[in-house]
Coordinates of C-alpha atoms and ligand atoms in Angstrom, one line a residue:
M25 CA -33.4 -2.0 59.3
A26 CA -29.8 -1.2 58.9
D27 CA -30.3 1.0 55.8
F28 CA -32.5 3.4 57.7
L29 CA -30.2 4.5 60.5
G30 CA -32.1 5.3 63.6
C31 CA -35.4 4.0 62.2
D32 CA -36.9 0.6 62.9
S33 CA -38.6 0.4 59.6
I34 CA -39.1 2.3 56.4
E35 CA -42.5 3.3 57.5
D36 CA -40.9 5.1 60.4
L37 CA -38.8 7.3 58.2
V38 CA -41.4 9.7 57.0
P39 CA -42.9 10.6 60.4
K40 CA -39.3 11.2 61.6
V41 CA -38.5 13.5 58.8
I42 CA -41.8 15.4 59.3
D43 CA -41.0 15.8 63.0
A44 CA -37.6 17.2 62.1
L45 CA -39.1 19.5 59.6
K46 CA -41.5 20.8 62.2
T47 CA -38.6 21.8 64.4
K48 CA -36.9 23.6 61.5
V49 CA -39.8 25.6 60.1
S50 CA -42.2 27.7 62.1
E51 CA -45.6 26.1 63.0
F52 CA -47.2 28.7 60.9
N53 CA -45.2 27.9 57.8
Y54 CA -45.6 24.2 58.4
N55 CA -49.3 24.5 58.5
N56 CA -49.2 26.7 55.4
W57 CA -47.2 24.5 53.2
F58 CA -47.3 20.9 54.6
R59 CA -50.6 20.4 56.3
Y60 CA -52.1 18.8 53.2
A61 CA -49.0 17.1 51.9
Q62 CA -49.1 13.4 51.7
W63 CA -45.8 11.6 51.8
S64 CA -45.0 8.2 50.5
L65 CA -41.8 6.3 49.8
E66 CA -41.1 4.9 46.3
G67 CA -38.4 2.3 46.4
E68 CA -35.5 3.0 48.7
K69 CA -34.3 6.4 47.6
T70 CA -37.3 8.3 46.4
I71 CA -39.9 10.1 48.3
R72 CA -43.2 11.3 46.7
I73 CA -45.0 14.3 48.1
Q74 CA -48.6 14.9 47.0
I75 CA -49.7 18.5 47.2
P76 CA -52.8 20.3 46.2
N77 CA -51.4 22.7 43.5
K78 CA -48.4 23.9 41.6
F79 CA -48.1 27.0 43.8
V80 CA -47.5 25.0 46.9
R81 CA -45.1 22.7 45.0
D82 CA -43.0 25.7 43.8
W83 CA -42.9 27.2 47.2
I84 CA -41.7 24.0 48.8
L85 CA -39.2 23.5 46.0
D86 CA -37.8 27.0 46.5
N87 CA -37.8 27.1 50.3
Y88 CA -37.8 23.6 51.8
L89 CA -36.4 21.1 49.4
E90 CA -32.9 21.2 50.8
I91 CA -34.1 20.8 54.4
I92 CA -36.2 17.8 53.4
K93 CA -33.3 16.2 51.5
F94 CA -31.0 16.9 54.4
E95 CA -33.3 15.3 56.9
F96 CA -33.5 12.1 54.8
F97 CA -29.8 12.1 54.4
K98 CA -29.3 12.5 58.2
L99 CA -31.5 9.5 58.9
T100 CA -30.5 7.2 56.2
G101 CA -27.1 8.3 54.9
K102 CA -28.6 8.3 51.4
E103 CA -29.3 11.1 48.9
F104 CA -33.1 10.9 48.4
E105 CA -34.8 12.2 45.4
V106 CA -38.0 14.1 46.0
L107 CA -40.9 13.9 43.5
F108 CA -43.9 16.1 43.6
Q109 CA -47.3 15.1 42.5
I110 CA -50.2 17.5 42.2
I111 CA -53.5 16.0 43.0
P112 CA -56.9 17.8 43.3
P113 CA -57.7 19.0 46.8
S114 CA -60.8 16.7 46.7
E115 CA -58.5 13.7 46.6
L116 CA -56.4 14.8 49.5
K117 CA -57.3 13.1 52.7
Q118 CA -57.6 16.1 54.9
P119 CA -60.3 18.6 54.3
V120 CA -59.1 21.7 52.5
F121 CA -60.2 25.2 53.4
P122 CA -62.9 26.5 51.2
Q123 CA -61.3 28.6 48.5
I124 CA -61.5 32.3 49.1
K125 CA -63.7 33.7 46.3
N126 CA -61.2 33.3 43.6
Q127 CA -59.9 36.2 41.7
V128 CA -58.1 34.2 39.0
A129 CA -61.1 34.4 36.8
P130 CA -61.7 38.1 37.0
T131 CA -58.0 38.7 36.3
Q132 CA -58.3 36.7 33.1
A133 CA -61.4 38.4 32.2
A134 CA -59.7 41.7 32.8
K135 CA -56.9 40.7 30.5
K136 CA -59.4 39.9 27.8
E137 CA -61.1 43.2 28.3
Q138 CA -57.8 44.9 27.8
L139 CA -57.5 43.3 24.5
L140 CA -60.9 44.5 23.5
K141 CA -59.9 48.1 23.8
L142 CA -62.2 50.8 22.6
P143 CA -61.2 51.9 19.1
V144 CA -59.4 55.0 20.3
G145 CA -57.1 52.9 22.5
I146 CA -58.9 53.6 25.7
N147 CA -59.2 51.1 28.5
A148 CA -62.9 50.9 29.6
R149 CA -62.0 49.6 33.0
Y150 CA -60.6 52.9 34.2
T151 CA -63.5 55.1 35.0
F152 CA -64.2 58.1 37.3
D153 CA -66.6 55.8 39.1
N154 CA -63.9 53.4 40.3
Y155 CA -61.4 56.1 41.1
V156 CA -61.2 56.6 44.8
V157 CA -60.9 60.2 45.8
G158 CA -59.0 61.5 48.8
N159 CA -56.9 64.5 49.8
S160 CA -54.1 63.4 47.6
N161 CA -56.0 63.5 44.4
Q162 CA -59.3 65.5 44.8
F163 CA -58.0 68.5 43.0
V164 CA -56.8 66.7 39.9
F165 CA -60.0 64.6 40.0
A166 CA -62.1 67.7 39.9
A167 CA -60.0 69.2 37.2
C168 CA -60.4 66.0 35.0
Q169 CA -64.2 66.0 35.6
A170 CA -64.4 69.7 34.6
V171 CA -62.4 69.0 31.4
A172 CA -64.5 66.0 30.5
N173 CA -67.7 68.0 31.0
N174 CA -66.5 71.0 29.1
P175 CA -63.5 70.3 26.9
A176 CA -61.3 73.3 25.9
K177 CA -63.3 75.7 28.1
N178 CA -61.4 76.5 31.2
Y179 CA -58.3 74.3 31.6
N180 CA -56.3 74.0 28.5
P181 CA -53.9 72.4 28.5
L182 CA -54.4 70.2 31.6
F183 CA -51.1 69.1 32.8
I184 CA -51.2 66.2 35.3
Y185 CA -48.1 65.2 37.1
G186 CA -47.2 62.7 39.8
G187 CA -45.1 59.7 40.6
V188 CA -45.4 56.3 39.0
G189 CA -48.5 54.2 39.9
L190 CA -50.5 57.1 41.4
G191 CA -53.4 56.9 38.9
K192 CA -52.4 59.3 36.0
T193 CA -53.2 56.8 33.3
H194 CA -56.4 55.8 35.1
L195 CA -57.6 59.5 35.2
L196 CA -56.8 60.0 31.5
N197 CA -58.9 57.1 30.5
A198 CA -61.7 58.1 32.8
L199 CA -61.7 61.6 31.4
A200 CA -61.8 60.3 27.8
L201 CA -64.6 57.8 28.6
E202 CA -66.7 60.5 30.3
A203 CA -66.2 63.0 27.5
L204 CA -67.2 60.3 25.0
K205 CA -70.3 59.4 27.1
K206 CA -71.3 63.1 27.0
N207 CA -70.6 63.5 23.3
P208 CA -70.0 60.2 21.3
S209 CA -69.0 62.1 18.2
L210 CA -65.9 63.6 19.8
K211 CA -62.7 62.6 18.0
I212 CA -60.3 61.6 20.8
I213 CA -56.7 60.6 20.4
F214 CA -55.1 58.8 23.3
V215 CA -51.4 58.0 23.0
T216 CA -48.4 57.7 25.2
G217 CA -45.3 59.9 24.7
E218 CA -43.6 56.8 23.5
Q219 CA -46.2 55.9 20.9
F220 CA -46.2 59.5 19.7
T221 CA -42.5 59.4 19.3
N222 CA -42.7 56.2 17.3
E223 CA -45.3 57.7 15.0
V224 CA -43.1 60.6 14.3
I225 CA -40.2 58.4 13.6
N226 CA -42.2 56.2 11.2
S227 CA -43.8 59.2 9.5
I228 CA -40.3 60.5 8.7
R229 CA -39.1 57.1 7.7
Y230 CA -42.0 56.4 5.4
D231 CA -42.4 59.9 4.2
K232 CA -45.8 60.3 5.8
T233 CA -45.5 63.5 7.8
Y234 CA -48.5 64.9 6.0
D235 CA -50.7 62.0 7.2
L236 CA -49.4 62.4 10.8
R237 CA -50.2 66.1 10.8
K238 CA -53.7 65.5 9.4
K239 CA -54.4 63.0 12.0
Y240 CA -53.2 65.1 15.0
R241 CA -54.0 68.6 13.9
D242 CA -57.2 68.3 11.7
N243 CA -58.8 65.2 13.1
C244 CA -58.8 65.6 16.8
D245 CA -61.0 67.2 19.4
I246 CA -59.2 66.0 22.5
L247 CA -55.6 64.9 22.5
L248 CA -54.4 62.9 25.5
I249 CA -50.7 62.2 25.8
D250 CA -49.7 60.0 28.6
D251 CA -46.1 60.2 30.0
V252 CA -45.3 63.1 27.8
Q253 CA -41.8 63.3 29.5
F254 CA -40.8 60.6 27.1
I255 CA -40.6 63.0 24.2
A256 CA -38.0 65.1 26.0
G257 CA -34.6 65.1 24.3
K258 CA -36.2 63.9 21.0
E259 CA -35.9 66.9 18.8
R260 CA -38.1 66.1 15.9
T261 CA -40.8 64.7 18.2
M262 CA -40.8 67.8 20.3
E263 CA -40.9 69.9 17.2
E264 CA -43.9 68.0 15.8
F265 CA -45.6 68.1 19.2
F266 CA -45.0 71.9 19.5
H267 CA -46.8 72.5 16.1
T268 CA -49.5 70.1 17.0
F269 CA -50.1 71.8 20.3
N270 CA -50.3 75.2 18.6
S271 CA -52.6 74.1 16.0
L272 CA -55.0 72.4 18.4
Y273 CA -54.8 75.2 20.9
E274 CA -55.7 77.8 18.3
D275 CA -58.6 75.6 17.1
R276 CA -59.9 75.5 20.7
K277 CA -59.3 71.8 21.0
Q278 CA -58.5 70.2 24.4
I279 CA -55.0 69.0 25.3
I280 CA -54.3 66.9 28.3
V281 CA -50.9 65.5 29.2
T282 CA -49.4 63.6 32.1
S283 CA -45.8 63.5 33.3
D284 CA -43.9 62.2 36.2
T285 CA -42.7 65.7 37.2
L286 CA -43.5 69.4 36.7
P287 CA -42.7 70.8 33.3
K288 CA -39.8 72.8 34.8
D289 CA -38.3 69.5 36.0
I290 CA -38.5 67.6 32.8
L291 CA -34.9 67.5 31.7
Q292 CA -34.1 68.2 28.0
L293 CA -37.6 69.6 27.3
E294 CA -37.6 72.5 24.9
E295 CA -38.2 75.8 26.7
R296 CA -41.2 76.7 24.4
L297 CA -42.9 73.4 25.3
R298 CA -42.2 73.9 29.0
S299 CA -43.9 77.3 28.9
R300 CA -46.9 76.0 26.9
F301 CA -47.5 73.2 29.4
S302 CA -47.7 75.9 32.0
W303 CA -50.4 77.9 30.2
G304 CA -53.3 76.0 31.5
L305 CA -53.8 74.1 34.7
L306 CA -51.1 72.1 36.5
A307 CA -52.5 69.5 38.8
D308 CA -50.5 67.0 40.9
I309 CA -51.3 63.6 42.3
Q310 CA -49.7 62.8 45.6
I311 CA -49.3 59.4 47.4
P312 CA -52.6 58.7 49.1
D313 CA -52.8 58.9 52.9
F314 CA -53.5 55.9 55.1
E315 CA -57.3 56.2 55.0
T316 CA -57.4 56.6 51.2
R317 CA -55.1 53.6 50.8
C318 CA -57.6 51.6 52.9
A319 CA -60.5 52.9 50.8
I320 CA -58.7 52.0 47.6
L321 CA -58.0 48.5 48.8
R322 CA -61.6 48.0 49.9
R323 CA -62.8 49.2 46.5
K324 CA -60.4 46.9 44.7
A325 CA -61.3 43.9 46.9
E326 CA -65.0 44.5 46.3
D327 CA -64.5 44.8 42.5
D328 CA -62.5 41.6 42.4
H329 CA -64.7 39.7 44.9
I330 CA -61.9 39.3 47.3
N331 CA -63.0 38.7 50.9
M332 CA -60.5 40.8 52.8
P333 CA -60.7 41.1 56.6
D334 CA -60.4 44.6 58.1
D335 CA -57.1 44.0 59.9
V336 CA -55.5 42.7 56.7
C337 CA -56.7 45.7 54.8
Q338 CA -55.2 48.0 57.4
F339 CA -52.0 46.0 57.6
I340 CA -51.4 46.3 53.8
A341 CA -52.4 50.0 53.8
M342 CA -50.0 50.6 56.8
H343 CA -47.0 49.0 55.1
V344 CA -47.4 49.6 51.4
K345 CA -46.9 53.3 51.1
T346 CA -45.2 53.6 47.8
N347 CA -48.1 54.0 45.3
V348 CA -51.5 52.6 44.3
R349 CA -50.1 50.1 41.9
D350 CA -48.0 48.5 44.6
L351 CA -51.0 48.5 46.9
E352 CA -53.1 46.7 44.3
G353 CA -50.3 44.4 43.5
S354 CA -50.0 43.4 47.2
L355 CA -53.6 42.7 47.5
I356 CA -53.7 40.6 44.3
R357 CA -50.6 38.7 45.3
L358 CA -51.9 38.1 48.8
S359 CA -55.3 36.9 47.7
A360 CA -54.0 34.7 44.9
F361 CA -51.5 33.2 47.4
A362 CA -54.2 32.5 50.0
S363 CA -56.6 31.1 47.4
L364 CA -54.0 28.9 45.7
A365 CA -52.5 27.6 48.9
C366 CA -56.1 27.1 50.3
I367 CA -55.4 29.1 53.4
P368 CA -57.4 32.0 54.9
M369 CA -56.2 35.6 54.3
T370 CA -54.8 36.7 57.6
V371 CA -52.3 39.3 58.8
N372 CA -49.7 36.6 59.4
V373 CA -50.1 35.4 55.8
A374 CA -49.9 38.9 54.6
R375 CA -46.7 39.5 56.6
D376 CA -45.1 36.4 55.2
V377 CA -46.2 37.0 51.6
L378 CA -45.5 40.7 51.3
K379 CA -42.1 40.8 52.9
N380 CA -40.9 38.7 50.0
V381 CA -42.4 40.9 47.4
L382 CA -41.9 44.4 48.2
G383 CA -39.0 44.8 50.6
V384 CA -41.0 47.7 52.0
M385 CA -41.1 46.0 55.3
A386 CA -37.4 45.5 55.6
P387 CA -36.8 47.9 58.5
H388 CA -33.0 48.1 58.1
L389 CA -33.2 49.2 54.5
S390 CA -33.3 53.0 54.8
I391 CA -31.8 56.0 53.2
E392 CA -29.3 56.1 56.0
G393 CA -28.5 52.5 55.4
I394 CA -27.8 53.0 51.7
Q395 CA -25.7 56.1 52.5
T396 CA -23.6 54.1 54.8
M397 CA -23.2 51.3 52.3
V398 CA -22.2 53.6 49.5
A399 CA -19.9 55.6 51.7
D400 CA -18.1 52.4 52.9
H401 CA -17.9 51.1 49.4
Y402 CA -16.0 54.3 48.1
G403 CA -14.1 54.9 51.3
L404 CA -15.9 58.1 52.0
K405 CA -17.6 59.6 55.0
I406 CA -21.4 60.0 55.1
H407 CA -20.7 63.7 55.6
D408 CA -19.1 63.7 52.1
L409 CA -22.3 62.4 50.5
K410 CA -24.3 65.1 52.2
S411 CA -21.8 67.9 51.4
E412 CA -22.0 70.4 48.6
R413 CA -18.6 69.6 47.2
R414 CA -18.7 68.8 43.5
H415 CA -15.4 67.0 43.0
R416 CA -16.1 63.9 40.8
N417 CA -14.8 61.6 43.4
L418 CA -17.6 62.7 45.7
A419 CA -20.3 63.7 43.1
L420 CA -20.5 60.3 41.5
P421 CA -20.9 58.3 44.7
R422 CA -23.5 60.9 45.9
Q423 CA -25.5 60.5 42.7
I424 CA -25.2 56.7 42.9
A425 CA -26.5 56.8 46.5
M426 CA -29.4 59.0 45.5
Y427 CA -30.2 56.7 42.6
L428 CA -30.2 53.6 44.9
C429 CA -32.4 55.4 47.4
K430 CA -34.9 56.2 44.8
K431 CA -34.9 52.6 43.4
H432 CA -34.9 50.7 46.6
I433 CA -36.5 52.9 49.3
K434 CA -39.0 54.4 46.8
A435 CA -38.7 57.6 48.8
S436 CA -39.8 60.9 47.2
F437 CA -37.3 63.2 45.5
P438 CA -37.7 65.9 48.1
E439 CA -37.4 63.3 50.9
I440 CA -34.1 62.1 49.5
G441 CA -32.9 65.6 48.9
A442 CA -33.6 66.5 52.5
K443 CA -31.5 63.5 53.7
F444 CA -28.6 64.5 51.5
G445 CA -27.8 67.7 53.3
G446 CA -31.0 69.5 52.3
K447 CA -30.6 69.4 48.6
D448 CA -33.2 70.5 46.2
H449 CA -35.4 67.8 44.7
T450 CA -34.2 68.8 41.2
T451 CA -30.7 67.8 42.2
V452 CA -32.0 64.3 43.1
I453 CA -34.0 64.0 39.9
H454 CA -30.9 65.0 37.9
A455 CA -28.8 62.5 39.8
V456 CA -31.2 59.6 39.2
Q457 CA -31.7 60.3 35.5
K458 CA -27.9 60.7 35.1
I459 CA -27.2 57.3 36.6
K460 CA -30.0 55.7 34.8
S461 CA -28.8 56.9 31.4
A462 CA -25.1 56.2 32.2
F463 CA -26.0 52.7 33.2
D464 CA -26.3 51.5 29.5
Q465 CA -23.1 53.2 28.3
D466 CA -20.7 52.9 31.2
I467 CA -19.6 49.4 31.9
G468 CA -17.5 50.4 34.9
L469 CA -20.4 52.2 36.5
R470 CA -22.7 49.3 35.8
S471 CA -20.4 46.9 37.6
Q472 CA -20.1 49.2 40.6
L473 CA -23.9 49.5 40.7
E474 CA -24.2 45.7 40.5
Q475 CA -21.9 45.3 43.5
L476 CA -23.8 47.8 45.5
E477 CA -27.1 46.2 44.5
N478 CA -25.8 42.9 45.7
L479 CA -25.0 44.4 49.0
I480 CA -28.4 45.8 49.3
Q481 CA -30.0 42.5 48.5
K482 CA -28.0 40.9 51.2
N483 CA -29.0 43.5 53.7
S484 CA -32.7 43.5 53.0
Ligands
LIG514 P1 -49.7 56.0 36.7 O1 -50.2 56.2 35.3 O2 -49.7 57.2 37.5 O3 -48.4 55.3 36.8 P2 -52.0 54.2 36.9 O4 -53.1 55.1 36.4 O5 -51.5 53.2 35.9 O6 -50.8 55.0 37.5 O7 -52.5 53.5 38.2 C1 -51.9 52.3 38.7 C2 -53.1 51.4 39.3 O8 -53.6 52.0 40.4 C3 -54.2 51.3 38.3 O9 -54.7 50.0 38.3 C4 -55.2 52.2 38.8 O10 -56.5 51.8 38.5 C5 -55.0 52.2 40.3 N1 -55.3 53.5 40.9 C6 -54.5 54.6 41.1 N2 -55.1 55.5 41.8 C7 -56.3 55.0 42.1 C8 -57.4 55.6 42.8 N3 -57.4 56.8 43.4 N4 -58.5 54.8 43.0 C9 -58.6 53.6 42.4 N5 -57.6 53.0 41.8 C10 -56.5 53.7 41.6
LIG515 MG1 -49.3 55.7 33.6

């Protein structure tokens, strides 16, 4: 058939394209994405591919559509249109793997549960019981338990600090739930620093400061403020919080706050609040070690009925070292992926899925890599970025480099400081916050950052 160059008949075309496809994508990927695909020609320039679900369709569209079209073009000299049709796995000819016990339902249930929050704004899913304890958090865990059992006795205020996704909000909820379990009549207020700020703004705007004070000072046994660093730099909010704090403290009511850093490292926080935060107990949460990461994954998999082989658990725990939220996210993504694509959860699948999500496995993206990139971009030497010199031509690129390291490598502040000529972690915190806040105001800086971020994307 002249129209189908190199093919005897139209029926020959599809197997030839499939053969070509197999040489272009790895066997592993072919099996993942095409083993259940059913191809058929519609007319002379359209191909229909039947696949088991939307997820597989989107993946093929994003990753393989161009290859498929190109192969058809090579064989026929025609631009083919590719149509996808989702049909239930039961109607596909080949048997489909049994679905891994599916976590879509629990996730939806969890969402619902979040909507049905307890009256005080507490999420009932975060309990002490499902908080996994290891070296990185046993101190703070014990402190929270002690406070829940005996509010306003020993540790007041309790100041919990640690990086994002390490379980601060979880612990606050667990503490409140436990305290309520012990004494259901306790009046508990649970707000984020941001909500508190909004309440202060609204109380000023609508002339309701009296109500606000009544609520926080007279009607509260335990006050929990999550991410209190948010109020820094907001004068009226800090003022209101200061008086709330004093009033509750004098009345022997319990105050618990969380923050991403120590009080002394929260920029633009009033000195008098800084000192009050340090009156009670300061407890930090660190990144969990490998064994704890495995235990957290196991616990999470059990709770969500995910059937996770040991080697997969260890693989995730080994590679996802940033925080617990990323750990959970990786597990959920991987199991959703396996379930939707009807493939078993294996280390190979994990490698393929997670590399696209986190970038944590991109071996060439490192602090040194970012330093080189930034130094090249500004025509500086790496030595300049590590030096102590404060000239603006050096200081800004240095701060940008620190910011990019925090954002893309997710290294800790001290780790970044060490690699920038042994600088203190507060210097890094300051740099990161400065670039973050300049980002919105300084168009020139924003465009420089965008260029650098593009370079990073290309290199990761
Ligand atoms: P943060 O408030 O510090 O940013 P979260 O409390 O929101 O972190 O925790 C992020 C996710 O990780 C939550 O789903 C939480 O349940 C989970 N998590 C964190 N630490 C643990 C832990 N030790 N055990 C079990 N789950 C944890
Ligand atoms: Mg939080």
